[in-house]
Short mmCIF file of C-alpha atoms in Angstrom, two decimals:
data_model
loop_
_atom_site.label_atom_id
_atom_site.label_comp_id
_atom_site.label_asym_id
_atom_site.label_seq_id
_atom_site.Cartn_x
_atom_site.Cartn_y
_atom_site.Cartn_z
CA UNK V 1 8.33 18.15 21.10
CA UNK V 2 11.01 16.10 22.93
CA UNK V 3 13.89 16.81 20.72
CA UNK V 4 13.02 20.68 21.57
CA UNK V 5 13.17 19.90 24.83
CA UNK V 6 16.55 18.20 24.97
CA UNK V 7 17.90 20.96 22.82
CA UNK V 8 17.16 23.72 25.81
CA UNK V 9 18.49 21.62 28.24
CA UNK V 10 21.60 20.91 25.95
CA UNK V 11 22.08 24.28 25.80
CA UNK V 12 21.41 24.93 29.54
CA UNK V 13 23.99 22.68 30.01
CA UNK V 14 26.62 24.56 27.31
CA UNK V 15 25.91 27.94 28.98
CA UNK V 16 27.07 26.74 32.48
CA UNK V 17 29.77 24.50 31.30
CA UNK V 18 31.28 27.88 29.22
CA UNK V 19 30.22 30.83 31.58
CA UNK V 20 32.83 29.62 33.74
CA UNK V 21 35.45 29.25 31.44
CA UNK V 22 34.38 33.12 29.65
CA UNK V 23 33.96 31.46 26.14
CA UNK V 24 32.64 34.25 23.77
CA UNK V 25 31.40 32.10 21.23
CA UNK V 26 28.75 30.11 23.35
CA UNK V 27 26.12 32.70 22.58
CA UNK V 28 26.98 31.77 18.77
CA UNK V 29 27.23 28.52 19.60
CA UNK V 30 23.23 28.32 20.73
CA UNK V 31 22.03 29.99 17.97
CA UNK V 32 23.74 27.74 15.60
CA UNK V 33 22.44 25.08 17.77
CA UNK V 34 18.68 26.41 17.47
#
């Protein structure tokens, strides 16, 4: 329910924050997350 819901937007968040500085391991990084 909610915590799902804050977890997308977390990760929202980490995808723009590390698409502009190119870090490779963010797609890891959300799948660890999930």
């Amino acid at each position: 329910g909610q915590k799902s819901l804050a977890l997308d937007t977390a990760i929202g968040m980490w995808q723009l924050l590390f698409a502009e500085k190119q870090w490779p391991l963010v797609d890891h990084w959300c799948q660890f997350l999930q």
